[in-house]
PDB file of C-alpha atoms in Angstrom:
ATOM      1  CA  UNK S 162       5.492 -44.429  -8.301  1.00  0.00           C
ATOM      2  CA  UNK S 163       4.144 -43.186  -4.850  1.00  0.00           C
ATOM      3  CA  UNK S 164       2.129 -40.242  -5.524  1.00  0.00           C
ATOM      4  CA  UNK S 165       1.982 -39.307  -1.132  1.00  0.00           C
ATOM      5  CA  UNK S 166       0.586 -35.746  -0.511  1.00  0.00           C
ATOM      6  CA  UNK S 167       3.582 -33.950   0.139  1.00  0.00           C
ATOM      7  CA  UNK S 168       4.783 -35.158  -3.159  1.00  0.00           C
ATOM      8  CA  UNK S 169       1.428 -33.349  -4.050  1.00  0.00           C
ATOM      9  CA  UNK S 170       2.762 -30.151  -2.484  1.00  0.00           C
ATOM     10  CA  UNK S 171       5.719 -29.967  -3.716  1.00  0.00           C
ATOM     11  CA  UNK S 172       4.936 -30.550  -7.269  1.00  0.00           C
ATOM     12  CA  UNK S 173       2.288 -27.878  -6.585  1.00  0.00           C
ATOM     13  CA  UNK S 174       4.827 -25.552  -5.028  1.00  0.00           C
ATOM     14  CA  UNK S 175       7.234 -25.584  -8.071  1.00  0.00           C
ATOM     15  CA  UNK S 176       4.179 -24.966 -10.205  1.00  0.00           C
ATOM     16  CA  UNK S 177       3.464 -21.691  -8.024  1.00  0.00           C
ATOM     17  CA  UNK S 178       6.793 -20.468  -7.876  1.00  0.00           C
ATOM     18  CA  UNK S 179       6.996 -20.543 -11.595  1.00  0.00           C
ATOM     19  CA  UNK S 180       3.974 -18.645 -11.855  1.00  0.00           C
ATOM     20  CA  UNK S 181       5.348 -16.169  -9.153  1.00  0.00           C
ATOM     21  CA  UNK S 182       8.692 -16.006 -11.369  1.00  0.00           C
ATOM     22  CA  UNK S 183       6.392 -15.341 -14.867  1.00  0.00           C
ATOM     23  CA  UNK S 184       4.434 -12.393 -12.550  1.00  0.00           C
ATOM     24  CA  UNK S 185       7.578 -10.293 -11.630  1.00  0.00           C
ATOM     25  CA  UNK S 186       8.881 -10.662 -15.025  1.00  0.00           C
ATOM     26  CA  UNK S 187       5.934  -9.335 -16.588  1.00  0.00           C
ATOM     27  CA  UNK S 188       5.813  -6.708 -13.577  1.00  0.00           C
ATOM     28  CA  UNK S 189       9.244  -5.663 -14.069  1.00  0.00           C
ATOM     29  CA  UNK S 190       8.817  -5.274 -18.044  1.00  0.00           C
ATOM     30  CA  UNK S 191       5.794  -3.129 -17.596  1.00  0.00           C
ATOM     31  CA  UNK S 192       7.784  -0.672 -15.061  1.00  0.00           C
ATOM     32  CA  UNK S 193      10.425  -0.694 -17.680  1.00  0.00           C
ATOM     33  CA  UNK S 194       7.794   1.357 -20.139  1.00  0.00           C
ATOM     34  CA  UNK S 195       7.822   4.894 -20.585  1.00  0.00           C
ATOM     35  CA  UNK S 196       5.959   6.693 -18.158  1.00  0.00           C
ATOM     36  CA  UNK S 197       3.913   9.187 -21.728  1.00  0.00           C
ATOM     37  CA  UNK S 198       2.148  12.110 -20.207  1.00  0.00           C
ATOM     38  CA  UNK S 199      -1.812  13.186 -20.895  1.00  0.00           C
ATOM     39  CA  UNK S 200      -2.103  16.436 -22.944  1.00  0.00           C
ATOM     40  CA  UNK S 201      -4.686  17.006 -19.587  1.00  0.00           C
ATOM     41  CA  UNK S 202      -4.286  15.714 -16.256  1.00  0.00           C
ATOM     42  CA  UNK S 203      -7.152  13.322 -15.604  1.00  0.00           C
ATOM     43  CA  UNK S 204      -9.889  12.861 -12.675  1.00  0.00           C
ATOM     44  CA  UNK S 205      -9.411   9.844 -11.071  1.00  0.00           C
ATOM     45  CA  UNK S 206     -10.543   9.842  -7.774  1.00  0.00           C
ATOM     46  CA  UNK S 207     -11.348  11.502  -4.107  1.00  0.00           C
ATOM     47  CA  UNK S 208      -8.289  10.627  -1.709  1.00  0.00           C
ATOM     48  CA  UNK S 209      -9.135  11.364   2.163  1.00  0.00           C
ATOM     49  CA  UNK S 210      -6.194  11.748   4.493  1.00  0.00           C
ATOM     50  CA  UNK S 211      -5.545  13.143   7.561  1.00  0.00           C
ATOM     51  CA  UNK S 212      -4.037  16.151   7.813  1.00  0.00           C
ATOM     52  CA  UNK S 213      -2.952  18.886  10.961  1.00  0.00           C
ATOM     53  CA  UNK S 214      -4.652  21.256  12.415  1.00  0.00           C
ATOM     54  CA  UNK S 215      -3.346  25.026  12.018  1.00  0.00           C
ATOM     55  CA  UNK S 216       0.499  23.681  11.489  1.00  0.00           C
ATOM     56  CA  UNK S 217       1.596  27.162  12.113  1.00  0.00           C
ATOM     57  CA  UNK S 218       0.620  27.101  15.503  1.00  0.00           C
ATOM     58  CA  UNK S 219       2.368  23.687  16.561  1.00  0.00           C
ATOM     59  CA  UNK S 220       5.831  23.362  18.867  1.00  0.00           C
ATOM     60  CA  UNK S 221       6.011  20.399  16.894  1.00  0.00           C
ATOM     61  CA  UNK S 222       4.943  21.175  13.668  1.00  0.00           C
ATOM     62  CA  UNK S 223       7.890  19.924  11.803  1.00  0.00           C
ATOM     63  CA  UNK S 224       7.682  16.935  13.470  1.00  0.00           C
ATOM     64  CA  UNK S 225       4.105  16.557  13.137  1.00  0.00           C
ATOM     65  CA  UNK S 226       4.469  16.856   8.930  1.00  0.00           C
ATOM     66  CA  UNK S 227       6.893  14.258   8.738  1.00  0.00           C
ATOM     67  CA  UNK S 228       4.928  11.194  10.822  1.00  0.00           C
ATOM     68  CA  UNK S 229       1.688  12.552   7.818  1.00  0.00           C
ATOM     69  CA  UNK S 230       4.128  12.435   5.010  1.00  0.00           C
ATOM     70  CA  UNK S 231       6.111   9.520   6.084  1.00  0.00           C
ATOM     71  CA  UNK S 232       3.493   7.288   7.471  1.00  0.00           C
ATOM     72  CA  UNK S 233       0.074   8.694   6.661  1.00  0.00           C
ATOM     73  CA  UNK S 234      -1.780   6.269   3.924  1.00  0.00           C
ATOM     74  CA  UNK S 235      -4.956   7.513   1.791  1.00  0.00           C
ATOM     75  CA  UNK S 236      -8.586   6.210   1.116  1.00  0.00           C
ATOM     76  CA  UNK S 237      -9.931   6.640  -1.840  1.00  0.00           C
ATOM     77  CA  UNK S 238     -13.082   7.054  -3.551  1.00  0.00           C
ATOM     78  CA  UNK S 239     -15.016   7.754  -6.641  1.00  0.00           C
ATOM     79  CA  UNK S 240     -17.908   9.604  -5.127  1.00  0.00           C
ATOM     80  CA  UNK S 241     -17.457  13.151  -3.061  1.00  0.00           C
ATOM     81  CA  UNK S 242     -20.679  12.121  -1.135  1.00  0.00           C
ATOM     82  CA  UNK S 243     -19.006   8.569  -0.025  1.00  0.00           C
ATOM     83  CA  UNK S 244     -16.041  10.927   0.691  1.00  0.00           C
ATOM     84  CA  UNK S 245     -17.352  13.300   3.198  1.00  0.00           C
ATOM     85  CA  UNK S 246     -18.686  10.186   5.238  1.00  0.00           C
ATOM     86  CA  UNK S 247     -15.283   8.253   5.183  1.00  0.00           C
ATOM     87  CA  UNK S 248     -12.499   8.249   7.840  1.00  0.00           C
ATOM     88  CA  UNK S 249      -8.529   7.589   6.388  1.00  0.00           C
ATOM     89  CA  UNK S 250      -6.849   4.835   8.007  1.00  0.00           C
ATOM     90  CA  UNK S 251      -5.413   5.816  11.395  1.00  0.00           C
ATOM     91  CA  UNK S 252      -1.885   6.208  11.438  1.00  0.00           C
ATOM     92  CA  UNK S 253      -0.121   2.914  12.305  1.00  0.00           C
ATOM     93  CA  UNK S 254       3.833   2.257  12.216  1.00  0.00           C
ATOM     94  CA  UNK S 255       5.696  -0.978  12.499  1.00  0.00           C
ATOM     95  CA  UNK S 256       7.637  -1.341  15.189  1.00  0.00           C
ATOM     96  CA  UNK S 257      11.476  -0.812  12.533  1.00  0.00           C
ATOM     97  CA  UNK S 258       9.993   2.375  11.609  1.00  0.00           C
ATOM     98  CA  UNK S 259       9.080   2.998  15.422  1.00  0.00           C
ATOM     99  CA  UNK S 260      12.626   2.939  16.012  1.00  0.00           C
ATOM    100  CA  UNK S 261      13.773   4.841  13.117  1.00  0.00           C
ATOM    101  CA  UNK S 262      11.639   7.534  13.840  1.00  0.00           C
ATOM    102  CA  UNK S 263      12.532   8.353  17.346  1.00  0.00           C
ATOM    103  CA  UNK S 264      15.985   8.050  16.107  1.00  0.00           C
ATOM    104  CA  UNK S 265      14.951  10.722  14.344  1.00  0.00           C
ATOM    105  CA  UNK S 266      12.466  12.211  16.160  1.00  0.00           C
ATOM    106  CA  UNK S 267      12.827  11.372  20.085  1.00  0.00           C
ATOM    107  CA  UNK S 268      10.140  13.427  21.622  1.00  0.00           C
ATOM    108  CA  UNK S 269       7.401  11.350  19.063  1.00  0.00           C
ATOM    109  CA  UNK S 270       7.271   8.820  21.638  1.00  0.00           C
ATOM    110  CA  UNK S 271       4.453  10.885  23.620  1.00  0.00           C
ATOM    111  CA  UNK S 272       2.475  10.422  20.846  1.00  0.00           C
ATOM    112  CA  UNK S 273       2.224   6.841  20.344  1.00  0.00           C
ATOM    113  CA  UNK S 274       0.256   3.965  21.975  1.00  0.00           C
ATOM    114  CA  UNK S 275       1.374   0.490  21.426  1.00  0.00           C
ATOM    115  CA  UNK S 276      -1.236  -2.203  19.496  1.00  0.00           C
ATOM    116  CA  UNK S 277      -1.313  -5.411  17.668  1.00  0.00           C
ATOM    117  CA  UNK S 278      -2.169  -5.914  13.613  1.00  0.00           C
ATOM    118  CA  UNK S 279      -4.144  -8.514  12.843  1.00  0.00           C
ATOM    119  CA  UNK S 280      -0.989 -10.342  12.160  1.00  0.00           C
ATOM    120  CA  UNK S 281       0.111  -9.864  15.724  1.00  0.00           C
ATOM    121  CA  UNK S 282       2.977  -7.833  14.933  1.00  0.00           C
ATOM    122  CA  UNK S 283       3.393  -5.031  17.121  1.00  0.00           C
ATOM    123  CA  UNK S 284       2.939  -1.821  15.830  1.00  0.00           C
ATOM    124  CA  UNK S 285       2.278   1.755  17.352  1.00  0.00           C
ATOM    125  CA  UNK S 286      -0.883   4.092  16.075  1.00  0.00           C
ATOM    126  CA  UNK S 287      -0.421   7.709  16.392  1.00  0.00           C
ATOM    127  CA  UNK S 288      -2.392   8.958  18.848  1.00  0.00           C
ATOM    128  CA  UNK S 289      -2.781  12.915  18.868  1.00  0.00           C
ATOM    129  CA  UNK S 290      -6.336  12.797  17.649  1.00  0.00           C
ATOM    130  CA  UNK S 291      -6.929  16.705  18.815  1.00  0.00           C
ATOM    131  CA  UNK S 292      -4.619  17.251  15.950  1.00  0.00           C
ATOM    132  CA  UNK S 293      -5.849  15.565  12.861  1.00  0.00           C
ATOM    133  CA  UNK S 294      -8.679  17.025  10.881  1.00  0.00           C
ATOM    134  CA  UNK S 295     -10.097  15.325   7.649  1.00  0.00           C
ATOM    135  CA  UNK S 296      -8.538  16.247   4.196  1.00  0.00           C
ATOM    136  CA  UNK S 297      -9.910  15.646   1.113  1.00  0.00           C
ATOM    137  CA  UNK S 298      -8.552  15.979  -1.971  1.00  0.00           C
ATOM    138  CA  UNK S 299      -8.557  14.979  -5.772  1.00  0.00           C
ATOM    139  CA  UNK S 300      -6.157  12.906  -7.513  1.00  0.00           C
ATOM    140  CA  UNK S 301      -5.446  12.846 -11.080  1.00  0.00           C
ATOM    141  CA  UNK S 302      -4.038  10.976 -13.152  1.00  0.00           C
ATOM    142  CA  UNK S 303      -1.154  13.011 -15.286  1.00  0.00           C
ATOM    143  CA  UNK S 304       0.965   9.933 -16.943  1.00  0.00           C
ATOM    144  CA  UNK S 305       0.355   6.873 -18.301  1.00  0.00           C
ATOM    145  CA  UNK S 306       2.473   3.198 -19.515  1.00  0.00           C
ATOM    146  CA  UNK S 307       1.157   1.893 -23.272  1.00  0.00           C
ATOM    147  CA  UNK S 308       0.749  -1.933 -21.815  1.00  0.00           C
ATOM    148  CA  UNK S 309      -0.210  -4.299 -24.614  1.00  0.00           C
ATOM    149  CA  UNK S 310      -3.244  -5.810 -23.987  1.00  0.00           C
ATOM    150  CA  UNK S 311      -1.877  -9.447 -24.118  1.00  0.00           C
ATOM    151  CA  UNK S 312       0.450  -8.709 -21.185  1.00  0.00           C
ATOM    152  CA  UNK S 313      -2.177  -7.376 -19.449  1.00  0.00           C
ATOM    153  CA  UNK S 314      -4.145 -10.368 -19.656  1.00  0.00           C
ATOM    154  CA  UNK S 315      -1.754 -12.564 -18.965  1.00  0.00           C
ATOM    155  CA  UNK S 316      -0.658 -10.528 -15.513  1.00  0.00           C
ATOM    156  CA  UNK S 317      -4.135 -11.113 -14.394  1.00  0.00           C
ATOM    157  CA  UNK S 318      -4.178 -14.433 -15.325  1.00  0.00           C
ATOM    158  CA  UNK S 319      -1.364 -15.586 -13.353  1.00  0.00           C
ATOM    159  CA  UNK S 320      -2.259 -13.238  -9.974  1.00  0.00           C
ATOM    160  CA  UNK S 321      -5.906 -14.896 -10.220  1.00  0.00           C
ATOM    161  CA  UNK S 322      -3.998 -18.207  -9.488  1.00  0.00           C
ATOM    162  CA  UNK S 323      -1.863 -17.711  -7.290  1.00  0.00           C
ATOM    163  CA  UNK S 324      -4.092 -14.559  -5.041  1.00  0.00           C
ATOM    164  CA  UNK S 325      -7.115 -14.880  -5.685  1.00  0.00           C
ATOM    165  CA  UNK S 326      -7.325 -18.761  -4.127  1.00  0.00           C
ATOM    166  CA  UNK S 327      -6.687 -18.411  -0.534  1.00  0.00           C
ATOM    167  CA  UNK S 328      -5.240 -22.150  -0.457  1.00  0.00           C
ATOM    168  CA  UNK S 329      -2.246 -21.379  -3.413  1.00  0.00           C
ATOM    169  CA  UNK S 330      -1.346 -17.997  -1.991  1.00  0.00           C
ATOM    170  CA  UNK S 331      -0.974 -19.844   1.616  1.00  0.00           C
ATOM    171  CA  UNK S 332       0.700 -22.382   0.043  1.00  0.00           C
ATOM    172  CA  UNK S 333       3.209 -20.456  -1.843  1.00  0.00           C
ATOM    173  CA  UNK S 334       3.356 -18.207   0.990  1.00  0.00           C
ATOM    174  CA  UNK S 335       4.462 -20.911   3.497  1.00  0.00           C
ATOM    175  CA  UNK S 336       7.343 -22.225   1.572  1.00  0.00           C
ATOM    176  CA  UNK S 337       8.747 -18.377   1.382  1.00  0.00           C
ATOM    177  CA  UNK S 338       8.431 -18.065   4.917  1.00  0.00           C
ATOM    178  CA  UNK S 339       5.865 -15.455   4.320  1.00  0.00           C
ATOM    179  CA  UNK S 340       3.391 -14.532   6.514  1.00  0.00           C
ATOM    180  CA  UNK S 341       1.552 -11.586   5.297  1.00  0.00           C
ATOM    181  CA  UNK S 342      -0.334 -12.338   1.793  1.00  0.00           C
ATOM    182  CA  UNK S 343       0.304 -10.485  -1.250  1.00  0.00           C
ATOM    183  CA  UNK S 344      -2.839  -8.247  -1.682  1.00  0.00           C
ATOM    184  CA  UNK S 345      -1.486  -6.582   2.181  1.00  0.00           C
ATOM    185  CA  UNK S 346       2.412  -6.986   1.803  1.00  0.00           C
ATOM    186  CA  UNK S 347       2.031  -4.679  -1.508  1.00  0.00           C
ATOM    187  CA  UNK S 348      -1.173  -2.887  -1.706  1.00  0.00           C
ATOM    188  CA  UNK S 349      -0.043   0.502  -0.001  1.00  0.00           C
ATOM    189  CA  UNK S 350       3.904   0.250  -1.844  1.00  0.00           C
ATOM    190  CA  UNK S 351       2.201   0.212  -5.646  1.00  0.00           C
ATOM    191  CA  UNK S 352      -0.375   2.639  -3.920  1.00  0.00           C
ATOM    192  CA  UNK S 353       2.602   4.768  -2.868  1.00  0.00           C
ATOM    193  CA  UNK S 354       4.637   4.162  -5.885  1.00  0.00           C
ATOM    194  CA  UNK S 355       1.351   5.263  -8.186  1.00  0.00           C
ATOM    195  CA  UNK S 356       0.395   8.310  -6.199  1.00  0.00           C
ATOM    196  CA  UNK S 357       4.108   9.597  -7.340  1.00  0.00           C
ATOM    197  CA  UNK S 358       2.380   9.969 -10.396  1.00  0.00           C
ATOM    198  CA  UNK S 359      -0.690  11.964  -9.555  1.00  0.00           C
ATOM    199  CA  UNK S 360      -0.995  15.688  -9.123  1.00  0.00           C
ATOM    200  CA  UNK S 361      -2.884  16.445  -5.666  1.00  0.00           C
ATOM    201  CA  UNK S 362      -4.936  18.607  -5.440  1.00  0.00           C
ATOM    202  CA  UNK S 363      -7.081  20.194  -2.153  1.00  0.00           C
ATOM    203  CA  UNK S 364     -10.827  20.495  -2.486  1.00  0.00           C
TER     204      UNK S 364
END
């Protein structure tokens, strides 16, 4: 039997996809638990996002809230010190939700430059820096999911493989015709979909 390289990489590729198939399975049966609330919300960390300046003042305040809300994304931290020294993330849009917003919003394209990710995708970053001023607040924790330890285990077991070697999540990656890994493509949507969960509070 010829055992050629792509034969390699195929084989290796059904191996990977299994794994991938095993990971959203166990992902989908640990959304599937209860959501059980704490008697007490819980600290669990310092979030820093950007917020506006005197809202009450702005023509465009409305308008101004929604890009935040919509499109604004958090940094977080354990320590207040650490906290006080760190910037959020500037606020950067893909070019769909470009489009969808001055569907929405017309005027917002004043306040937008146009840029490259490190993907080369086009994107636009807001750009009314006179307007943003540092927010800091704390997030706690006010549910929780009862995840058996064995699942848990196994979860990281399987994302180890397939993420945490460049080479297999590349590989899997290119045969999906993806070209974003998964640590980017997901980290702010189970970021998003956690903060649902968390009680915010302003320092």
């Amino acid at each position: 039997m010829k055992n050629s390289k792509s034969a390699e990489i195929t084989k290796k590729q059904k191996y990977l996809l299994s794994l991938q198939k095993e990971l959203r399975s166990i992902q989908q049966e640990i959304r599937s638990l209860p959501l059980v609330p704490y008697p007490k919300p819980i600290f669990y960390s310092y979030a820093i996002k950007w917020t506006i300046r005197d809202l009450r003042l702005k023509r465009y305040s409305e308008v101004y809230e929604y890009i935040l809300e919509k499109h604004g994304e958090f940094t977080r931290t354990k320590s207040i010190k650490k906290a006080r020294e760190l910037n959020p993330p500037k606020i950067m849009i893909s070019n769909k939700d470009y489009i969808k917003l001055l569907d929405k919003y017309p005027m917002a394209s004043r306040w937008f430059i146009k840029a490259k990710d490190k993907y080369n995708n086009k994107v636009h970053i807001f750009n009314k820096q006179d307007l943003l001023v540092k927010g800091i607040f704390k997030l706690f924790v006010t549910h929780s999911r009862s995840i058996s330890p064995k699942l848990e285990k196994r979860k990281a077991e399987i994302k180890d493989i397939i993420y945490g070697n460049y080479k297999n999540a590349g590989l899997l990656n290119k045969y999906l015709g993806i070209s974003r890994t998964w640590r980017d493509d997901l980290r702010y949507k189970f970021e998003a979909k956690y903060l649902d969960n968390i009680a915010k509070e302003g320092l």
